[in-house]
Short mmCIF file of C-alpha atoms and ligand atoms in Angstrom, two decimals:
data_model
loop_
_atom_site.label_atom_id
_atom_site.label_comp_id
_atom_site.label_asym_id
_atom_site.label_seq_id
_atom_site.Cartn_x
_atom_site.Cartn_y
_atom_site.Cartn_z
CA MET A 873 0.02 -0.05 -0.01
CA THR A 874 1.37 3.42 -0.86
CA PRO A 875 1.56 6.06 1.93
CA LEU A 876 -1.30 7.96 0.22
CA GLU A 877 -3.53 4.83 -0.05
CA HIS A 878 -2.77 4.07 3.55
CA LYS A 879 -3.71 7.67 4.51
CA ARG A 880 -6.99 7.46 2.43
CA MET A 881 -7.97 4.24 4.24
CA SER A 882 -6.99 5.43 7.68
CA THR A 883 -8.51 8.98 7.68
CA SER A 884 -12.14 9.13 7.43
CA PRO A 885 -13.49 11.79 7.06
CA PRO A 886 -10.33 13.29 5.58
CA HIS A 887 -8.74 16.07 7.62
CA THR A 888 -7.67 19.37 6.11
CA LEU A 889 -4.31 19.78 4.37
CA SER A 890 -1.49 20.80 6.70
CA PRO A 891 2.24 20.95 6.75
CA ALA A 892 2.21 17.54 8.56
CA ASP A 893 0.91 15.94 5.34
CA LEU A 894 3.87 17.08 3.24
CA PRO A 895 6.16 14.09 3.88
CA ALA A 896 3.41 11.58 2.78
CA LEU A 897 2.63 13.66 -0.24
CA ALA A 898 6.27 13.87 -1.19
CA ALA A 899 6.67 10.11 -0.62
CA ALA A 900 3.75 9.60 -3.00
CA GLY A 901 5.70 11.53 -5.67
CA LEU A 902 4.09 15.00 -5.48
CA ARG A 903 6.24 17.99 -5.82
CA THR A 904 6.19 19.73 -2.31
CA PRO A 905 8.31 22.38 -0.67
CA THR A 906 11.78 20.99 0.11
CA TYR A 907 12.65 24.02 2.01
CA GLU A 908 12.14 25.09 5.64
CA ARG A 909 8.98 27.36 5.53
CA GLN A 910 8.94 28.03 9.24
CA GLY A 911 10.70 31.22 10.13
CA LEU A 912 10.83 32.61 6.52
CA GLN A 913 10.09 36.35 6.34
CA PRO A 914 7.94 37.20 3.37
CA GLY A 915 9.86 39.26 0.78
CA VAL A 916 6.78 39.78 -1.49
CA VAL A 917 3.43 41.27 -0.64
CA HIS A 918 0.91 40.14 -3.17
CA LEU A 919 -2.46 41.73 -3.51
CA GLY A 920 -5.21 39.56 -5.03
CA LEU A 921 -5.24 35.98 -3.84
CA GLY A 922 -7.44 34.62 -6.64
CA ALA A 923 -6.68 31.43 -8.60
CA PHE A 924 -4.34 33.02 -11.01
CA HIS A 925 -1.66 34.23 -8.70
CA ARG A 926 -1.64 30.93 -6.79
CA ALA A 927 -1.03 28.94 -9.91
CA HIS A 928 1.38 31.31 -11.58
CA GLN A 929 3.70 33.70 -9.71
CA ALA A 930 3.43 31.69 -6.50
CA LEU A 931 4.94 28.71 -8.35
CA VAL A 932 7.81 30.85 -9.63
CA PHE A 933 8.55 32.10 -6.13
CA ASP A 934 8.18 28.51 -4.86
CA GLN A 935 10.91 27.52 -7.33
CA LEU A 936 13.21 30.31 -6.22
CA LEU A 937 12.65 29.32 -2.62
CA ALA A 938 13.44 25.71 -3.49
CA GLY A 939 16.67 26.91 -5.02
CA GLY A 940 17.68 28.31 -1.66
CA ASP A 941 16.89 32.04 -2.19
CA THR A 942 14.83 32.75 0.91
CA ARG A 943 13.63 36.23 -0.20
CA TRP A 944 10.58 35.15 -2.12
CA GLY A 945 8.04 34.02 0.47
CA VAL A 946 4.65 35.66 -0.07
CA PHE A 947 2.42 37.69 2.27
CA GLY A 948 -0.82 37.16 0.36
CA VAL A 949 -3.66 39.70 0.57
CA ALA A 950 -7.23 38.88 -0.47
CA MET A 951 -8.84 42.18 -1.31
CA ARG A 952 -12.27 41.16 0.10
CA SER A 953 -12.76 37.42 0.37
CA THR A 954 -12.43 36.53 4.04
CA GLN A 955 -13.44 32.95 3.19
CA LEU A 956 -10.55 32.41 0.86
CA ALA A 957 -7.95 33.98 3.11
CA ASP A 958 -9.20 32.16 6.08
CA ALA A 959 -9.21 28.84 4.26
CA LEU A 960 -5.69 29.40 3.15
CA ALA A 961 -4.66 30.45 6.65
CA ALA A 962 -6.22 27.28 8.11
CA GLN A 963 -3.90 25.26 5.70
CA LYS A 964 -0.93 27.31 6.61
CA GLY A 965 -0.78 28.74 3.11
CA LEU A 966 -0.62 25.30 1.46
CA TYR A 967 -2.87 24.20 -1.45
CA ALA A 968 -2.56 21.73 -4.23
CA VAL A 969 -2.35 22.62 -8.00
CA GLN A 970 -3.20 20.13 -10.73
CA VAL A 971 -1.28 20.78 -13.82
CA ALA A 972 -2.76 19.35 -17.05
CA SER A 973 0.04 19.29 -19.59
CA ARG A 974 0.66 17.17 -22.66
CA ASP A 975 2.44 14.64 -20.36
CA GLY A 976 -0.69 14.15 -18.42
CA LEU A 977 -1.97 15.27 -15.00
CA ALA A 978 0.20 15.95 -11.98
CA TRP A 979 -0.54 17.48 -8.54
CA GLN A 980 1.98 19.70 -6.76
CA VAL A 981 1.80 21.56 -3.45
CA PRO A 982 3.76 24.98 -3.52
CA GLY A 983 4.88 26.51 -0.31
CA ALA A 984 5.56 30.11 -1.13
CA LEU A 985 2.49 31.57 0.51
CA LEU A 986 3.57 32.11 4.03
CA GLN A 987 0.79 34.43 5.56
CA THR A 988 -2.58 35.86 4.55
CA ALA A 989 -4.73 38.79 5.32
CA VAL A 990 -7.81 40.50 3.97
CA ALA A 991 -7.39 44.14 2.87
CA ALA A 992 -11.00 45.02 3.74
CA ARG A 993 -10.74 43.55 7.17
CA GLU A 994 -7.05 44.03 8.13
CA ALA A 995 -5.89 47.04 6.26
CA GLN A 996 -3.28 47.92 8.92
CA GLN A 997 -1.76 44.48 8.66
CA VAL A 998 -1.37 44.90 4.99
CA ILE A 999 0.15 48.37 5.39
CA ASP A 1000 2.63 46.94 7.97
CA ALA A 1001 3.56 44.12 5.63
CA VAL A 1002 4.27 46.62 2.82
CA ALA A 1003 6.46 48.50 5.31
CA ALA A 1004 8.25 45.49 6.65
CA PRO A 1005 12.07 45.66 6.28
CA ALA A 1006 12.20 42.20 4.64
CA THR A 1007 9.64 43.21 1.89
CA ARG A 1008 11.25 43.92 -1.54
CA TRP A 1009 8.42 43.34 -4.00
CA LEU A 1010 4.76 44.03 -4.21
CA THR A 1011 2.88 42.24 -6.86
CA LEU A 1012 -0.77 42.70 -7.84
CA THR A 1013 -3.56 40.64 -9.56
CA VAL A 1014 -6.60 42.74 -8.47
CA THR A 1015 -8.44 42.44 -11.84
CA GLU A 1016 -9.14 45.21 -14.37
CA LYS A 1017 -11.69 46.90 -12.07
CA GLY A 1018 -9.36 46.94 -9.10
CA TYR A 1019 -7.39 50.00 -10.16
CA GLY A 1020 -9.26 52.61 -8.25
CA SER A 1021 -8.82 54.88 -5.24
CA GLU A 1022 -9.23 52.08 -2.69
CA LEU A 1023 -6.21 50.24 -4.05
CA ALA A 1024 -4.27 53.45 -4.39
CA LYS A 1025 -4.93 54.43 -0.82
CA LEU A 1026 -3.75 51.14 0.47
CA LEU A 1027 -0.57 51.10 -1.47
CA VAL A 1028 0.37 54.67 -0.86
CA SER A 1029 -0.17 54.20 2.96
CA GLY A 1030 2.17 51.23 2.99
CA LEU A 1031 4.77 53.09 0.84
CA ALA A 1032 4.46 56.26 3.07
CA LYS A 1033 5.28 54.09 6.07
CA ARG A 1034 8.35 52.68 4.35
CA GLN A 1035 9.51 56.17 3.42
CA ALA A 1036 9.00 57.40 7.01
CA ALA A 1037 11.02 54.46 8.32
CA GLY A 1038 13.89 55.28 5.95
CA LEU A 1039 13.48 51.81 4.18
CA PRO A 1040 14.35 51.26 0.51
CA GLY A 1041 11.68 51.49 -2.04
CA LEU A 1042 9.91 48.46 -3.66
CA THR A 1043 9.57 46.85 -7.01
CA VAL A 1044 5.82 47.14 -7.61
CA ALA A 1045 4.65 44.78 -10.35
CA SER A 1046 1.07 44.91 -11.61
CA CYS A 1047 0.27 41.56 -13.19
CA ASP A 1048 -3.24 42.35 -14.39
CA ASN A 1049 -4.51 42.09 -18.03
CA LEU A 1050 -4.23 45.82 -18.74
CA SER A 1051 -2.09 47.63 -21.26
CA HIS A 1052 0.92 49.35 -19.74
CA ASN A 1053 -0.07 47.82 -16.32
CA GLY A 1054 3.02 49.10 -14.52
CA ARG A 1055 2.70 52.61 -15.93
CA GLN A 1056 -1.01 52.80 -15.11
CA LEU A 1057 -0.23 51.69 -11.51
CA GLN A 1058 2.57 54.22 -11.15
CA ALA A 1059 0.44 57.02 -12.39
CA LEU A 1060 -2.33 56.08 -9.93
CA CYS A 1061 0.00 55.84 -6.94
CA GLU A 1062 1.92 59.04 -7.80
CA ALA A 1063 -1.34 61.03 -8.17
CA THR A 1064 -2.65 59.75 -4.93
CA ALA A 1065 0.68 60.41 -3.12
CA GLN A 1066 0.89 63.83 -4.69
CA ALA A 1067 -2.39 64.89 -3.07
CA LEU A 1068 -0.94 63.79 0.32
CA SER A 1069 2.64 65.08 0.04
CA PRO A 1070 4.83 65.97 -2.86
CA ALA A 1071 7.87 64.67 -1.04
CA LEU A 1072 6.26 61.19 -0.80
CA ALA A 1073 5.32 61.35 -4.55
CA ASP A 1074 8.85 62.08 -5.24
CA TRP A 1075 10.10 59.25 -3.13
CA ILE A 1076 7.82 56.94 -4.93
CA THR A 1077 9.08 58.12 -8.34
CA THR A 1078 12.75 57.93 -7.40
CA CYS A 1079 12.91 54.99 -5.06
CA CYS A 1080 10.21 52.50 -6.44
CA THR A 1081 9.97 50.98 -9.85
CA PHE A 1082 6.71 49.81 -11.55
CA PRO A 1083 7.76 47.34 -14.32
CA ASP A 1084 5.17 46.57 -16.96
CA SER A 1085 4.35 42.85 -16.97
CA MET A 1086 2.62 40.24 -19.22
CA VAL A 1087 1.56 37.28 -17.34
CA ASP A 1088 -0.13 34.24 -18.93
CA ARG A 1089 -1.54 31.00 -17.68
CA ILE A 1090 -5.10 29.68 -17.85
CA VAL A 1091 -6.22 29.12 -14.34
CA PRO A 1092 -10.01 28.49 -14.05
CA ALA A 1093 -11.72 29.13 -10.75
CA ALA A 1094 -11.89 25.93 -8.77
CA THR A 1095 -15.03 23.86 -9.09
CA PRO A 1096 -16.51 21.24 -6.73
CA GLU A 1097 -15.27 18.62 -9.12
CA ARG A 1098 -11.71 19.88 -8.83
CA LEU A 1099 -11.87 19.93 -5.02
CA ALA A 1100 -13.11 16.34 -5.08
CA ALA A 1101 -10.34 15.35 -7.39
CA ALA A 1102 -7.90 16.96 -4.95
CA ALA A 1103 -9.32 15.10 -1.95
CA GLN A 1104 -9.09 11.76 -4.02
CA ALA A 1105 -5.57 12.46 -5.08
CA LEU A 1106 -4.18 13.83 -1.80
CA GLY A 1107 -6.19 11.88 0.68
CA VAL A 1108 -6.85 15.11 2.64
CA HIS A 1109 -9.40 17.78 2.17
CA ASP A 1110 -8.00 20.92 0.38
CA ALA A 1111 -10.55 23.76 0.15
CA CYS A 1112 -8.15 25.84 -1.94
CA ALA A 1113 -7.13 23.24 -4.64
CA LEU A 1114 -6.74 24.56 -8.23
CA GLY A 1115 -6.24 23.23 -11.76
CA THR A 1116 -4.27 24.81 -14.48
CA GLU A 1117 -2.50 24.09 -17.80
CA GLY A 1118 1.26 23.20 -18.36
CA PHE A 1119 1.92 26.39 -20.19
CA TRP A 1120 2.98 29.62 -18.34
CA GLU A 1121 4.70 32.73 -19.28
CA TRP A 1122 5.71 35.83 -17.40
CA VAL A 1123 7.45 38.60 -19.26
CA ILE A 1124 8.54 41.51 -17.25
CA GLU A 1125 10.21 44.94 -17.97
CA ARG A 1126 13.75 45.27 -16.68
CA ARG A 1127 12.94 47.96 -14.08
CA PHE A 1128 13.81 46.62 -10.64
CA VAL A 1129 14.84 48.38 -7.52
CA ASP A 1130 17.42 45.62 -7.12
CA ALA A 1131 18.95 45.07 -10.60
CA GLY A 1132 20.08 41.64 -9.51
CA ASP A 1133 16.53 40.45 -9.55
CA ALA A 1134 16.64 40.23 -13.29
CA ALA A 1135 19.02 37.31 -13.29
CA VAL A 1136 17.23 35.62 -10.32
CA LEU A 1137 13.84 35.75 -12.01
CA ALA A 1138 15.37 34.59 -15.35
CA SER A 1139 16.81 31.54 -13.54
CA ALA A 1140 13.18 30.56 -12.78
CA GLY A 1141 12.01 30.87 -16.34
CA VAL A 1142 10.68 34.47 -16.24
CA THR A 1143 11.56 36.53 -19.45
CA VAL A 1144 13.03 39.94 -18.59
CA VAL A 1145 12.88 42.42 -21.45
CA ASP A 1146 13.37 46.13 -22.11
CA ASP A 1147 9.92 46.48 -23.84
CA VAL A 1148 6.98 44.32 -22.84
CA ARG A 1149 4.67 45.89 -25.34
CA PRO A 1150 4.96 43.26 -28.13
CA PHE A 1151 4.21 40.45 -25.77
CA GLU A 1152 1.51 42.34 -23.89
CA GLU A 1153 -0.35 43.37 -27.09
CA ALA A 1154 -0.20 39.87 -28.55
CA LYS A 1155 -1.53 38.30 -25.33
CA LEU A 1156 -4.28 40.76 -24.64
CA ARG A 1157 -5.59 40.81 -28.18
CA MET A 1158 -5.03 37.32 -29.38
CA LEU A 1159 -5.61 35.19 -26.15
CA ASN A 1160 -7.88 37.44 -24.14
CA GLY A 1161 -9.60 38.97 -27.22
CA SER A 1162 -10.56 35.38 -28.42
CA HIS A 1163 -11.47 34.49 -24.85
CA SER A 1164 -13.94 37.30 -24.62
CA LEU A 1165 -15.53 36.53 -27.89
CA MET A 1166 -15.91 32.79 -27.00
CA ALA A 1167 -17.22 33.60 -23.60
CA CYS A 1168 -20.05 35.81 -25.00
CA MET A 1169 -20.90 33.22 -27.69
CA GLY A 1170 -20.77 30.34 -25.35
CA ALA A 1171 -22.94 32.02 -22.76
CA VAL A 1172 -25.60 32.73 -25.23
CA ALA A 1173 -25.37 29.47 -27.20
CA GLY A 1174 -25.30 27.37 -24.00
CA LEU A 1175 -21.75 26.10 -24.37
CA PRO A 1176 -20.34 25.91 -20.82
CA THR A 1177 -16.64 25.98 -21.45
CA ILE A 1178 -14.02 27.30 -23.79
CA ALA A 1179 -13.18 23.75 -24.75
CA HIS A 1180 -16.82 23.24 -25.84
CA CYS A 1181 -16.62 26.54 -27.82
CA ILE A 1182 -13.52 25.81 -29.71
CA ALA A 1183 -14.81 22.33 -30.60
CA GLN A 1184 -17.54 24.08 -32.59
CA PRO A 1185 -16.31 24.45 -36.29
CA ALA A 1186 -18.11 27.70 -36.68
CA ILE A 1187 -16.39 29.19 -33.62
CA ARG A 1188 -13.01 27.70 -34.35
CA THR A 1189 -13.04 29.18 -37.80
CA LEU A 1190 -14.16 32.56 -36.51
CA VAL A 1191 -11.52 32.66 -33.84
CA HIS A 1192 -8.79 31.56 -36.20
CA GLY A 1193 -9.86 34.12 -38.71
CA LEU A 1194 -9.99 36.84 -36.04
CA MET A 1195 -6.44 36.22 -34.95
CA THR A 1196 -5.07 35.74 -38.40
CA HIS A 1197 -6.72 38.53 -40.30
CA GLU A 1198 -7.85 41.10 -37.86
CA VAL A 1199 -5.49 40.95 -34.87
CA ALA A 1200 -2.10 39.73 -35.95
CA PRO A 1201 -1.51 42.38 -38.74
CA HIS A 1202 -1.11 44.94 -35.93
CA LEU A 1203 1.23 42.99 -33.66
CA SER A 1204 4.91 43.30 -33.59
CA ARG A 1205 5.39 39.79 -32.35
CA SER A 1206 6.69 38.19 -35.40
CA ASP A 1207 6.08 34.57 -34.33
CA TRP A 1208 2.31 35.28 -34.23
CA ALA A 1209 1.28 32.26 -36.37
CA ASP A 1210 2.98 29.77 -33.97
CA TYR A 1211 1.52 31.75 -31.09
CA ARG A 1212 -1.93 31.44 -32.61
CA ASP A 1213 -1.69 27.81 -33.17
CA ALA A 1214 -0.44 27.20 -29.61
CA LEU A 1215 -3.42 29.24 -28.38
CA LEU A 1216 -5.92 27.06 -30.22
CA ARG A 1217 -4.42 24.07 -28.67
CA ARG A 1218 -4.55 25.62 -25.22
CA PHE A 1219 -8.22 26.60 -25.66
CA ALA A 1220 -9.00 22.91 -26.57
CA ASN A 1221 -7.41 21.53 -23.33
CA PRO A 1222 -10.20 19.25 -22.07
CA GLU A 1223 -8.98 19.27 -18.47
CA LEU A 1224 -9.36 23.01 -17.89
CA LYS A 1225 -13.16 23.18 -18.08
CA HIS A 1226 -12.82 26.99 -18.17
CA SER A 1227 -16.20 28.38 -17.65
CA VAL A 1228 -17.45 30.84 -20.25
CA HIS A 1229 -19.37 32.83 -17.61
CA GLN A 1230 -16.28 33.23 -15.57
CA ILE A 1231 -14.47 34.79 -18.60
CA ALA A 1232 -17.49 36.97 -19.46
CA THR A 1233 -17.39 38.49 -16.00
CA ASP A 1234 -16.45 42.19 -16.12
CA SER A 1235 -16.48 42.23 -19.90
CA SER A 1236 -17.11 45.97 -19.91
CA LYS A 1237 -13.74 46.37 -18.28
CA LYS A 1238 -11.99 43.76 -20.42
CA ILE A 1239 -13.20 44.80 -23.92
CA PRO A 1240 -11.27 48.16 -24.05
CA GLN A 1241 -7.82 46.46 -24.16
CA ARG A 1242 -8.94 43.37 -26.09
CA TRP A 1243 -10.91 44.46 -29.13
CA PRO A 1244 -10.94 48.24 -30.07
CA PRO A 1245 -7.10 48.44 -30.76
CA SER A 1246 -7.47 45.78 -33.45
CA VAL A 1247 -10.54 47.48 -34.93
CA GLN A 1248 -8.61 50.75 -35.16
CA GLY A 1249 -5.71 48.97 -36.80
CA GLN A 1250 -7.95 47.42 -39.42
CA MET A 1251 -9.58 50.78 -40.08
CA GLN A 1252 -6.24 52.55 -40.51
CA ALA A 1253 -5.11 49.80 -42.94
CA GLY A 1254 -8.35 50.02 -44.85
CA GLN A 1255 -9.04 46.36 -44.04
CA PRO A 1256 -12.30 44.55 -43.08
CA PHE A 1257 -13.25 44.23 -39.33
CA GLU A 1258 -16.23 41.80 -39.70
CA ARG A 1259 -15.00 39.38 -36.94
CA LEU A 1260 -14.52 42.21 -34.53
CA ALA A 1261 -17.82 43.69 -35.41
CA PHE A 1262 -19.32 40.15 -34.84
CA SER A 1263 -17.54 40.06 -31.36
CA ALA A 1264 -19.16 43.38 -30.45
CA ALA A 1265 -22.60 42.06 -31.49
CA ALA A 1266 -22.02 38.80 -29.48
CA TRP A 1267 -21.33 40.88 -26.44
CA MET A 1268 -24.55 43.06 -26.94
CA ARG A 1269 -26.59 39.83 -27.25
CA TYR A 1270 -24.83 38.55 -24.14
CA CYS A 1271 -26.05 41.58 -22.28
CA LEU A 1272 -29.63 40.33 -22.57
CA ALA A 1273 -28.64 37.88 -19.81
CA GLU A 1274 -30.80 35.08 -21.27
CA ASP A 1275 -29.41 32.21 -23.44
CA GLU A 1276 -30.94 30.91 -26.65
CA GLN A 1277 -32.80 28.22 -24.75
CA GLY A 1278 -34.54 30.97 -22.77
CA GLN A 1279 -32.52 30.30 -19.64
CA PRO A 1280 -31.57 33.52 -17.71
CA TYR A 1281 -28.02 33.77 -16.44
CA ALA A 1282 -26.38 36.17 -13.92
CA MET A 1283 -24.17 38.81 -15.43
CA SER A 1284 -21.35 39.80 -13.23
CA ASP A 1285 -20.03 43.25 -14.34
CA PRO A 1286 -19.75 46.56 -12.60
CA MET A 1287 -22.12 47.86 -15.30
CA SER A 1288 -24.43 44.90 -15.38
CA GLY A 1289 -27.60 46.87 -14.32
CA GLU A 1290 -27.18 49.45 -16.93
CA LEU A 1291 -26.04 47.11 -19.71
CA GLN A 1292 -28.93 44.73 -19.19
CA ALA A 1293 -31.53 47.54 -18.95
CA LEU A 1294 -30.25 48.91 -22.34
CA ALA A 1295 -30.18 45.51 -23.99
CA ARG A 1296 -33.68 44.75 -22.77
CA GLU A 1297 -35.12 48.13 -23.59
CA HIS A 1298 -34.10 47.82 -27.16
CA ALA A 1299 -34.50 44.08 -27.60
CA GLY A 1300 -35.60 43.20 -31.18
CA ASN A 1301 -34.40 46.58 -32.54
CA THR A 1302 -30.74 46.00 -33.55
CA GLU A 1303 -30.06 49.63 -34.68
CA ALA A 1304 -31.32 50.89 -31.42
CA THR A 1305 -29.43 48.30 -29.33
CA VAL A 1306 -26.17 49.20 -31.15
CA ARG A 1307 -26.87 52.92 -30.70
CA ALA A 1308 -27.28 52.34 -26.94
CA LEU A 1309 -24.49 49.77 -26.26
CA GLY A 1310 -22.06 50.61 -29.04
CA THR A 1311 -21.73 54.19 -28.02
CA LEU A 1312 -20.48 53.61 -24.39
CA VAL A 1313 -17.18 55.47 -24.43
CA SER A 1314 -15.89 53.57 -21.31
CA VAL A 1315 -16.15 50.31 -23.30
CA TRP A 1316 -15.28 51.33 -26.89
CA GLY A 1317 -13.23 54.50 -26.56
CA GLU A 1318 -13.84 57.88 -28.17
CA GLU A 1319 -13.74 56.93 -31.86
CA LEU A 1320 -15.70 53.82 -32.47
CA PRO A 1321 -18.97 55.20 -31.08
CA LEU A 1322 -18.80 57.91 -33.86
CA ASN A 1323 -17.94 55.51 -36.72
CA ALA A 1324 -21.07 54.92 -38.72
CA ALA A 1325 -19.46 52.02 -40.81
CA TRP A 1326 -18.45 50.16 -37.62
CA LEU A 1327 -21.87 50.59 -36.02
CA ALA A 1328 -23.58 49.44 -39.26
CA ARG A 1329 -21.45 46.23 -39.33
CA VAL A 1330 -22.15 45.52 -35.64
CA SER A 1331 -25.91 45.99 -36.34
CA GLN A 1332 -25.97 43.56 -39.23
CA HIS A 1333 -24.27 40.87 -37.11
CA LEU A 1334 -26.51 41.46 -34.15
CA GLY A 1335 -29.50 41.11 -36.50
CA ARG A 1336 -28.21 37.84 -37.84
CA ILE A 1337 -27.63 36.54 -34.36
CA GLY A 1338 -31.20 37.40 -33.36
CA GLN A 1339 -32.65 35.82 -36.52
CA HIS A 1340 -30.52 32.66 -37.00
CA GLY A 1341 -28.86 32.10 -33.66
CA MET A 1342 -25.27 32.59 -32.49
CA LEU A 1343 -23.70 29.63 -34.19
CA ALA A 1344 -25.49 29.94 -37.55
CA ALA A 1345 -24.65 33.80 -37.54
CA ALA A 1346 -21.02 33.01 -36.81
CA ALA A 1347 -20.92 30.68 -39.86
CA GLN A 1348 -22.19 33.58 -41.97
CA VAL A 1349 -19.33 36.01 -41.15
CA ASP A 1350 -17.76 36.19 -44.58
CA VAL A 1351 -14.82 38.28 -45.60
C1 CS2 B 1093 -9.45 35.40 -19.20
C2 CS2 B 1093 -8.09 35.42 -18.47
O1 CS2 B 1093 -10.99 35.55 -17.42
C3 CS2 B 1093 -10.55 36.17 -18.43
O2 CS2 B 1093 -10.77 37.26 -18.76
O3 CS2 B 1093 -9.29 35.87 -20.49
O4 CS2 B 1093 -8.15 35.19 -17.11
C4 CS2 B 1093 -7.05 34.39 -19.17
O5 CS2 B 1093 -7.47 33.16 -18.77
C5 CS2 B 1093 -5.61 34.70 -18.63
O6 CS2 B 1093 -5.30 36.06 -18.86
C6 CS2 B 1093 -4.65 33.77 -19.30
O7 CS2 B 1093 -3.35 34.11 -19.00
#
């Protein structure tokens, strides 16, 4: 009997994952922390404890810790979710990640997460962690809608405390899917600090760095099935288990308070570059842009996951065409064809079960960096933008919050009330719907709402979606 089988037989009901389980898990062949976690001081404060960070950067930091560099332990901050932070704290920061790669499925238990707190509940603890002498980095995955005054206040309070204590500045790395994420965060922090004290704003500008970053790994939110699979594989209950794909990428701008960090990160597989833009644009417009299109289509057509969507010939052809003809021509990443083909394979990964409704969440905040830059590129080049117009129409149909079988679904979006009201008010009248939803400057920018040719193309696709259904309308996109 293997140690795990023994454990499964002898513990009923299973207890919750704890450090005491690590030797048995290691003996069963799982990758577990080989380093001493007790007594490590966090060197990184991370804001946003959602699935993505825990299956991406946390694994990079775990690898660095495993290599003997003790500076990469994480103080993890959930912005609001007390449930998640408390569940992680109860497991002493441990959780299992199931990686679905071409070689099959493998579980691992990273150990980089050392402490947790909730910003909404324990703001002072977070400020103290930012101002702790051992802290060198601050990383963020707070989602597109997280970049507001609440975040800025928290960060600036922590940085002010560091400045007052005479401590060195921090490398502050935004890892959200925004264009120029580092620059955006820097501008937000500096503006907030300026209002408090010009000297603090100066200190932030001179002593902290805000590298731009492109991060990539598909990490769906955990489902009850994944948690059950974790319990089965580990022989213990893990409330925080996750699943992800084998692929991961982190490209970061060479702008560190400690220049030596470039080589350290590179040793763990991170790509350090002088200009993140080519990577960021390709990722946001090819991967995330296709994701948002499939999410809206899938939600309306009743296809629950991205793998279900990409298995539909009409969707696959549309997404392939979108990337090839309407997105790639405006990218400076020259290997885009390989990148596209790799994405199509990643979308088809059957193990991920990436919910379309999860990706459709906050679409009004995601669309601006995912679709309009490509529309504008096509317009400037005098090229057609049919697939992008279809994407816009698919989102407008999605805003009705009812699928083609008549099933209502919840729309999770900061603008959901307004969007749903507009979609419903004009339902059945495509021109009026497009006039209402296609002219929102916060979604489409300043120019597209004024472009009659664009709005006309969106209207035509929306009309076809209403008349023939989402998949049939997709098959009619001809260019
Ligand atoms: C997705 C991303 O939910 C979404 O909006 O497009 O989370 C996507 O899975 C990641 O950016 C992949 O790196």
